[in-house]
XYZ file of C-alpha atoms in Angstrom:
498
model
C -103.729 37.581 -168.954
C -100.311 39.015 -168.070
C -97.521 36.895 -166.518
C -98.258 38.193 -163.018
C -101.921 37.244 -163.267
C -101.028 33.816 -164.666
C -98.626 33.129 -161.804
C -101.217 34.261 -159.282
C -103.732 31.864 -160.833
C -101.248 28.969 -160.592
C -100.531 29.898 -156.974
C -104.259 29.649 -156.261
C -104.866 26.424 -158.239
C -102.128 24.325 -156.594
C -103.452 24.680 -152.991
C -106.982 23.949 -154.217
C -105.687 20.802 -155.944
C -104.016 19.663 -152.729
C -107.150 20.450 -150.712
C -109.311 18.534 -153.195
C -107.017 15.504 -152.904
C -107.223 15.548 -149.105
C -110.971 16.121 -149.019
C -112.168 13.930 -151.902
C -109.598 11.181 -152.535
C -110.803 8.510 -150.118
C -113.572 10.052 -147.977
C -117.186 9.518 -148.998
C -119.265 12.439 -150.196
C -120.300 14.723 -147.353
C -119.282 18.144 -146.097
C -116.199 17.851 -148.308
C -118.251 18.573 -151.432
C -119.648 21.990 -150.362
C -116.181 22.856 -149.054
C -114.560 22.251 -152.449
C -117.381 24.015 -154.303
C -117.061 27.013 -151.967
C -113.292 27.084 -152.602
C -113.830 27.094 -156.362
C -116.474 29.810 -156.242
C -114.622 32.093 -153.816
C -111.351 31.837 -155.719
C -113.152 32.259 -159.035
C -114.497 35.545 -157.682
C -111.012 36.471 -156.463
C -109.292 36.021 -159.850
C -112.178 37.325 -161.992
C -111.838 40.045 -164.621
C -112.010 43.470 -163.063
C -112.977 45.446 -166.159
C -116.500 44.003 -166.458
C -119.022 43.566 -163.674
C -121.020 40.295 -163.495
C -124.637 40.438 -164.565
C -126.877 40.654 -161.475
C -129.304 38.271 -163.121
C -126.622 35.555 -162.835
C -126.282 35.774 -159.060
C -128.642 32.824 -158.655
C -126.037 30.557 -160.268
C -123.479 30.446 -157.401
C -126.313 30.317 -154.849
C -127.740 27.269 -156.622
C -124.294 25.650 -156.781
C -123.826 26.065 -153.038
C -127.344 24.823 -152.187
C -126.887 21.700 -154.296
C -123.455 21.083 -152.748
C -124.833 21.442 -149.215
C -127.560 18.911 -150.022
C -124.826 16.321 -150.621
C -124.007 16.617 -146.933
C -127.662 16.363 -145.948
C -128.815 13.307 -147.907
C -127.183 9.854 -147.630
C -128.562 8.446 -150.892
C -125.565 7.738 -153.203
C -127.541 8.153 -156.423
C -129.093 11.431 -155.274
C -125.654 12.585 -154.152
C -124.266 11.840 -157.610
C -126.999 13.928 -159.228
C -126.427 16.753 -156.726
C -122.664 16.772 -157.357
C -123.128 16.766 -161.137
C -125.591 19.646 -161.004
C -123.442 21.576 -158.505
C -120.435 21.296 -160.820
C -122.510 22.476 -163.784
C -123.757 25.517 -161.849
C -120.218 26.195 -160.622
C -118.952 26.280 -164.206
C -121.761 28.645 -165.206
C -120.974 30.832 -162.175
C -117.287 31.045 -163.082
C -118.211 32.150 -166.609
C -120.596 34.734 -165.154
C -117.877 36.064 -162.806
C -115.880 37.085 -165.897
C -118.642 39.526 -166.844
C -120.283 37.311 -169.450
C -124.078 37.266 -169.074
C -125.247 33.645 -168.920
C -128.884 33.681 -167.883
C -129.860 36.152 -170.601
C -128.455 33.990 -173.421
C -130.382 31.551 -175.565
C -129.955 27.816 -175.086
C -127.835 27.444 -178.217
C -125.438 30.155 -177.069
C -125.227 28.648 -173.558
C -124.377 25.263 -175.076
C -121.658 26.846 -177.214
C -120.270 28.672 -174.166
C -120.300 25.425 -172.174
C -118.339 23.667 -174.936
C -115.709 26.407 -174.961
C -115.532 26.443 -171.155
C -115.088 22.644 -171.110
C -112.128 22.986 -173.473
C -110.696 25.695 -171.243
C -111.044 23.495 -168.151
C -109.292 20.575 -169.871
C -106.520 22.488 -171.622
C -106.705 26.055 -170.320
C -103.920 25.391 -167.815
C -101.543 25.035 -170.776
C -102.209 28.645 -171.786
C -101.832 29.769 -168.168
C -98.461 28.035 -167.859
C -97.373 29.457 -171.186
C -98.180 33.016 -170.110
C -96.571 32.505 -166.695
C -93.171 31.534 -168.093
C -90.365 34.107 -167.816
C -89.804 36.489 -170.729
C -86.209 36.389 -171.930
C -84.500 39.638 -172.826
C -83.162 40.364 -176.282
C -79.681 38.916 -176.659
C -80.207 36.241 -174.007
C -79.383 32.640 -175.008
C -82.363 31.227 -176.872
C -83.639 27.677 -176.690
C -84.266 25.688 -179.875
C -87.619 26.464 -181.461
C -88.827 22.920 -180.894
C -87.969 22.903 -177.167
C -90.919 24.987 -175.938
C -93.730 23.124 -177.759
C -92.175 19.737 -176.936
C -91.891 20.762 -173.295
C -95.512 21.876 -173.200
C -96.563 18.636 -174.873
C -94.660 16.601 -172.266
C -96.189 18.669 -169.475
C -99.658 17.930 -170.855
C -99.076 14.312 -171.846
C -97.199 12.903 -168.848
C -99.978 13.585 -166.273
C -102.428 11.926 -168.687
C -100.092 8.928 -168.935
C -99.994 8.710 -165.129
C -103.806 8.827 -164.891
C -104.284 6.179 -167.598
C -101.506 4.079 -166.060
C -103.196 4.135 -162.666
C -106.550 3.145 -164.198
C -104.980 0.303 -166.172
C -102.895 -0.895 -163.206
C -106.009 -0.926 -161.011
C -107.975 -2.800 -163.682
C -105.335 -5.344 -164.625
C -102.794 -7.060 -162.316
C -100.574 -8.075 -165.229
C -100.250 -4.468 -166.357
C -99.658 -3.394 -162.759
C -96.943 -6.033 -162.359
C -95.287 -4.965 -165.627
C -95.235 -1.308 -164.585
C -93.888 -2.263 -161.153
C -91.094 -4.274 -162.771
C -90.147 -1.399 -165.074
C -90.400 1.447 -162.595
C -89.454 -0.443 -159.456
C -92.650 0.559 -157.652
C -96.127 -0.857 -157.256
C -98.905 1.423 -158.504
C -101.982 1.400 -156.313
C -104.851 3.875 -156.108
C -104.162 4.377 -152.413
C -100.394 4.924 -152.777
C -98.534 8.169 -153.111
C -98.314 8.185 -156.951
C -102.077 8.036 -157.203
C -102.560 10.766 -154.620
C -100.043 13.003 -156.362
C -101.747 12.362 -159.707
C -105.122 13.250 -158.157
C -103.766 16.500 -156.721
C -102.065 17.436 -160.010
C -105.198 16.660 -162.019
C -107.353 18.684 -159.612
C -104.922 21.622 -159.765
C -104.786 21.376 -163.566
C -108.565 21.458 -163.985
C -108.867 24.179 -161.344
C -106.379 26.372 -163.207
C -108.334 25.858 -166.418
C -111.624 26.669 -164.694
C -110.290 29.773 -162.976
C -108.787 30.964 -166.259
C -112.371 31.333 -167.494
C -113.097 33.752 -164.631
C -109.840 35.617 -165.242
C -110.076 35.843 -169.047
C -113.723 35.385 -169.917
C -114.619 33.755 -173.204
C -112.696 35.680 -175.872
C -113.875 37.704 -177.571
C -116.388 38.926 -174.972
C -118.653 40.216 -177.768
C -118.896 36.793 -179.441
C -122.350 36.025 -178.035
C -123.834 38.951 -179.959
C -122.452 37.704 -183.278
C -124.124 35.426 -185.777
C -123.638 31.669 -185.643
C -120.949 31.630 -188.353
C -119.063 34.502 -186.733
C -119.227 32.836 -183.312
C -117.845 29.607 -184.766
C -114.984 31.492 -186.431
C -114.233 33.345 -183.189
C -114.062 30.123 -181.205
C -111.879 28.384 -183.775
C -109.498 31.350 -183.853
C -108.664 30.931 -180.160
C -106.755 27.635 -180.332
C -104.638 26.726 -177.327
C -102.326 23.986 -178.637
C -99.712 23.838 -181.343
C -99.326 20.775 -183.542
C -96.116 19.721 -181.775
C -97.751 19.693 -178.338
C -100.655 17.638 -179.695
C -98.244 15.146 -181.279
C -96.315 14.720 -178.023
C -99.547 14.164 -176.077
C -100.775 11.569 -178.579
C -97.421 9.742 -178.639
C -97.438 9.461 -174.829
C -101.072 8.361 -174.548
C -100.800 5.997 -177.532
C -97.751 4.476 -175.865
C -99.502 3.750 -172.558
C -102.554 2.387 -174.388
C -100.340 0.286 -176.675
C -98.519 -1.255 -173.702
C -101.795 -2.166 -172.027
C -103.355 -3.568 -175.211
C -100.196 -5.614 -175.893
C -100.533 -7.302 -172.509
C -104.231 -7.901 -173.148
C -103.446 -9.624 -176.437
C -101.011 -11.880 -174.618
C -102.915 -12.696 -171.437
C -106.635 -11.933 -171.806
C -107.352 -12.469 -175.491
C -104.472 -14.936 -175.881
C -105.429 -16.980 -172.819
C -101.912 -17.376 -171.385
C -101.492 -18.775 -167.894
C -102.191 -15.827 -165.601
C -101.828 -17.923 -162.459
C -98.048 -17.933 -162.964
C -98.003 -14.329 -164.094
C -100.067 -12.712 -161.355
C -101.079 -15.409 -158.886
C -104.624 -15.479 -160.285
C -106.729 -17.904 -162.234
C -107.729 -16.828 -165.729
C -111.352 -16.175 -164.719
C -110.410 -14.258 -161.570
C -107.935 -12.180 -163.588
C -110.505 -11.329 -166.231
C -113.435 -10.609 -163.911
C -112.202 -7.258 -162.695
C -111.442 -3.807 -163.934
C -114.166 -3.200 -166.510
C -115.345 -0.020 -164.785
C -111.807 1.396 -164.872
C -111.422 0.430 -168.540
C -114.713 2.111 -169.495
C -113.544 5.230 -167.618
C -110.240 5.148 -169.511
C -112.112 4.864 -172.829
C -114.288 7.858 -171.921
C -111.216 9.909 -170.993
C -109.483 8.957 -174.242
C -112.516 10.053 -176.269
C -112.704 13.308 -174.320
C -108.988 13.893 -174.910
C -109.418 13.512 -178.670
C -112.357 15.924 -178.697
C -110.378 18.449 -176.625
C -107.407 18.169 -178.983
C -109.620 18.613 -182.023
C -111.122 21.756 -180.511
C -107.778 23.277 -179.548
C -105.053 22.083 -181.927
C -103.775 24.671 -184.393
C -102.799 22.313 -187.228
C -103.878 18.776 -188.211
C -100.931 17.112 -189.950
C -100.889 13.564 -191.316
C -98.841 12.398 -188.346
C -101.412 13.934 -186.000
C -104.268 12.181 -187.802
C -102.386 8.859 -187.779
C -101.797 9.095 -184.030
C -105.413 10.151 -183.441
C -106.741 7.182 -185.415
C -104.287 4.955 -183.562
C -105.682 6.120 -180.221
C -109.226 5.400 -181.439
C -108.212 1.877 -182.501
C -106.409 1.197 -179.210
C -109.367 2.547 -177.243
C -111.704 0.185 -179.114
C -109.431 -2.706 -178.060
C -109.583 -1.450 -174.452
C -113.387 -1.524 -174.739
C -113.155 -5.065 -176.125
C -111.141 -6.033 -173.049
C -113.779 -4.430 -170.815
C -116.554 -6.281 -172.689
C -114.792 -9.638 -172.325
C -114.198 -9.050 -168.630
C -117.838 -8.100 -168.142
C -118.964 -11.219 -170.006
C -116.847 -13.493 -167.789
C -118.097 -11.736 -164.656
C -121.695 -12.054 -165.813
C -121.244 -15.751 -166.596
C -119.894 -16.354 -163.103
C -122.324 -14.256 -161.054
C -125.290 -13.507 -163.282
C -126.797 -10.305 -164.607
C -127.661 -7.164 -162.682
C -129.151 -3.970 -164.035
C -125.852 -2.176 -163.462
C -123.937 -4.776 -165.487
C -126.491 -4.450 -168.258
C -126.085 -0.670 -168.281
C -122.307 -1.068 -168.454
C -122.682 -3.458 -171.408
C -124.894 -0.952 -173.237
C -122.467 1.868 -172.440
C -119.585 -0.158 -173.910
C -121.509 -0.588 -177.174
C -122.491 3.095 -177.213
C -118.897 4.135 -176.557
C -117.634 1.925 -179.386
C -120.143 3.508 -181.805
C -119.201 6.973 -180.534
C -115.505 6.280 -181.104
C -116.189 5.079 -184.637
C -118.205 8.242 -185.260
C -115.434 10.360 -183.748
C -112.850 8.743 -186.044
C -115.049 9.541 -189.045
C -115.475 13.168 -187.991
C -111.737 13.540 -187.306
C -111.014 12.306 -190.839
C -113.534 14.761 -192.295
C -112.585 17.621 -189.939
C -116.193 17.767 -188.731
C -115.699 17.195 -185.004
C -118.142 19.998 -184.226
C -120.966 17.620 -185.180
C -119.972 15.019 -182.587
C -122.370 16.433 -179.995
C -125.323 15.907 -182.326
C -124.207 12.335 -183.015
C -123.747 11.596 -179.322
C -127.283 12.821 -178.675
C -128.604 10.434 -181.342
C -126.509 7.538 -179.981
C -127.766 8.245 -176.467
C -131.361 8.394 -177.673
C -131.058 5.095 -179.555
C -129.425 3.449 -176.512
C -132.183 4.669 -174.210
C -134.973 3.520 -176.556
C -133.229 0.145 -176.892
C -133.094 -0.249 -173.125
C -136.799 0.563 -172.858
C -137.658 -2.028 -175.481
C -135.441 -4.580 -173.754
C -136.988 -3.957 -170.294
C -133.800 -4.301 -168.194
C -135.445 -5.687 -165.055
C -137.339 -8.352 -167.027
C -134.168 -9.239 -168.933
C -132.116 -9.522 -165.724
C -134.794 -11.601 -163.989
C -135.112 -13.974 -166.945
C -131.348 -14.532 -167.180
C -130.976 -15.178 -163.440
C -133.972 -17.505 -163.338
C -132.474 -19.427 -166.245
C -129.236 -19.877 -164.270
C -131.166 -21.193 -161.241
C -133.203 -23.647 -163.320
C -130.202 -24.784 -165.376
C -127.145 -24.721 -163.074
C -125.080 -26.374 -165.804
C -124.959 -22.939 -167.472
C -122.839 -21.625 -164.589
C -119.049 -22.083 -164.925
C -117.300 -24.219 -162.277
C -116.031 -21.204 -160.309
C -119.311 -19.286 -160.637
C -122.101 -18.652 -158.147
C -124.971 -21.115 -158.324
C -128.442 -20.288 -157.045
C -130.868 -17.376 -157.078
C -130.460 -14.080 -155.251
C -134.084 -13.656 -154.233
C -133.312 -10.539 -152.208
C -131.942 -8.755 -155.279
C -134.729 -9.965 -157.577
C -137.273 -8.720 -155.073
C -135.881 -5.209 -155.460
C -136.288 -5.159 -159.233
C -139.065 -2.995 -160.749
C -142.462 -4.443 -161.646
C -141.440 -5.395 -165.193
C -139.678 -8.395 -163.621
C -142.777 -9.679 -161.795
C -144.380 -11.601 -164.723
C -141.064 -13.369 -165.366
C -140.740 -14.403 -161.727
C -144.356 -15.583 -161.450
C -144.016 -17.704 -164.578
C -140.788 -19.260 -163.273
C -142.140 -20.323 -159.845
C -143.107 -23.903 -160.861
C -139.650 -24.582 -162.293
C -137.474 -23.043 -159.574
C -135.795 -25.195 -156.896
C -137.938 -25.415 -153.774
C -135.812 -23.095 -151.625
C -135.513 -20.440 -154.311
C -139.224 -20.677 -155.135
C -140.200 -20.085 -151.494
C -137.963 -17.019 -151.203
C -139.252 -15.534 -154.482
C -142.867 -16.270 -153.523
C -142.439 -14.382 -150.256
C -141.185 -11.323 -152.133
C -144.013 -11.547 -154.661
C -146.663 -11.805 -151.944
C -145.350 -8.613 -150.394
C -145.440 -6.873 -153.760
C -148.997 -8.068 -154.430
C -150.124 -6.465 -151.169
C -148.357 -3.214 -152.042
C -149.893 -3.066 -155.517
C -153.365 -3.664 -154.083
C -153.259 -1.248 -151.149
C -150.901 1.616 -151.984
C -153.121 4.556 -152.997
C -150.286 6.142 -154.945
C -150.301 3.075 -157.193
C -154.022 2.349 -157.381
C -155.022 5.918 -158.353
C -156.344 6.126 -161.934
C -153.770 8.750 -162.850
C -151.009 6.323 -161.839
C -151.937 3.661 -164.400
C -148.878 2.005 -165.873
C -148.599 -0.869 -168.309
C -145.767 -2.564 -166.471
C -147.610 -2.432 -163.135
C -150.803 -3.580 -164.820
C -149.024 -6.632 -166.200
C -147.437 -7.293 -162.798
C -150.849 -7.094 -161.109
C -152.375 -9.485 -163.638
C -149.487 -11.956 -163.221
C -149.717 -11.825 -159.426
C -153.458 -12.520 -159.618
C -152.659 -15.915 -161.175
C -150.305 -16.866 -158.335
C -151.964 -19.265 -155.859
């Protein structure tokens, strides 16, 4: 990409970032999603490589992306919308790669996965290469900057937006951290304030520039997909985007923001200092918030390390020390999230979502430990295989645990033994929620009826009676082909209920 093309790409990415902030930062999913997807696809076609025509067999990719995006505006189911958005983004990425002239549909699954990994790295860090190519070229004899100035500047440009994003997540998750940042900077960080909106727009423009760079450049070299596995790996590794200095600057900035947050956690959350005086909150109220933001921050930190490993030119001892430091700090952030989740669960009881978050925290901790091992051995390319195994083990564990039965048993226990609930917790049974749990929870609820308080027992019984009627009369359930062990056990338990 020449400097003119790089500047044109930046000129396209910035308005898209601003549009994405206006359309997506605040409003619920709706017509805004197909609008943003259409912007990405149309501009990807606009900046595409002109020397190679897209494969006609790939034309179904942008059509699929648009159809899935439009469905987000048709259906009002949040979970379905999340699946539609995820799939639409995946098809959009494949379409952008196809616009560059790289055949996608014709490739084997292994090659598509390798292309997706490279494209992901380009989306995360490709804007750095675009900015580098867009900078002015100084004539011979012109005053030259120190050799360290350019890589340090690029590292600051990459690291500071990450620090802003992590700072916003931590400030939203933790009032003490938010108060400390407000005292230092003289402003109060809030997700709805201008700093957050600017960070959203910058992040959207950054990722857009990286995505569009795939359409403009393709996946170099374009012939890599026809090479053997070893040759493809060598070709991908040869196209590194970051120097060691830039990586060091990024890690110093991110380690610093993580270190500040963890230091406050050691003082207030793990240390148990009086948070009422510090933030106007009780200890339990302070702790029972923010675990979703902290899990998101941990995921971003892990993704950052993977992206650096895939794109850094050299791995010095200082780089490895900072990388291991970020892993250690991220594990402490996960510990903070786990403690917060535990306090929230003790106060309000279990839900399936809280159980899934708890499992994800454990899986993330194992993934980070695995990542640290692979970074030390320079074997990061195997992380995807390990993540697949970790995901499989987590899923099998959840199936063996039976989340709905586990959640029902824990909530019934709280209703029968209210002394288990902390003084500022919620006492009683949420029969409406338990009635929505899958059939694995039915045997637990039937067995608990004699021991539940009278009011709770009546509410649960009403829900169970309705479910017994549904299990007996719904032809979709009673058909022989629909036999299921969990439903069979629920039916047998309900038959014992007077």
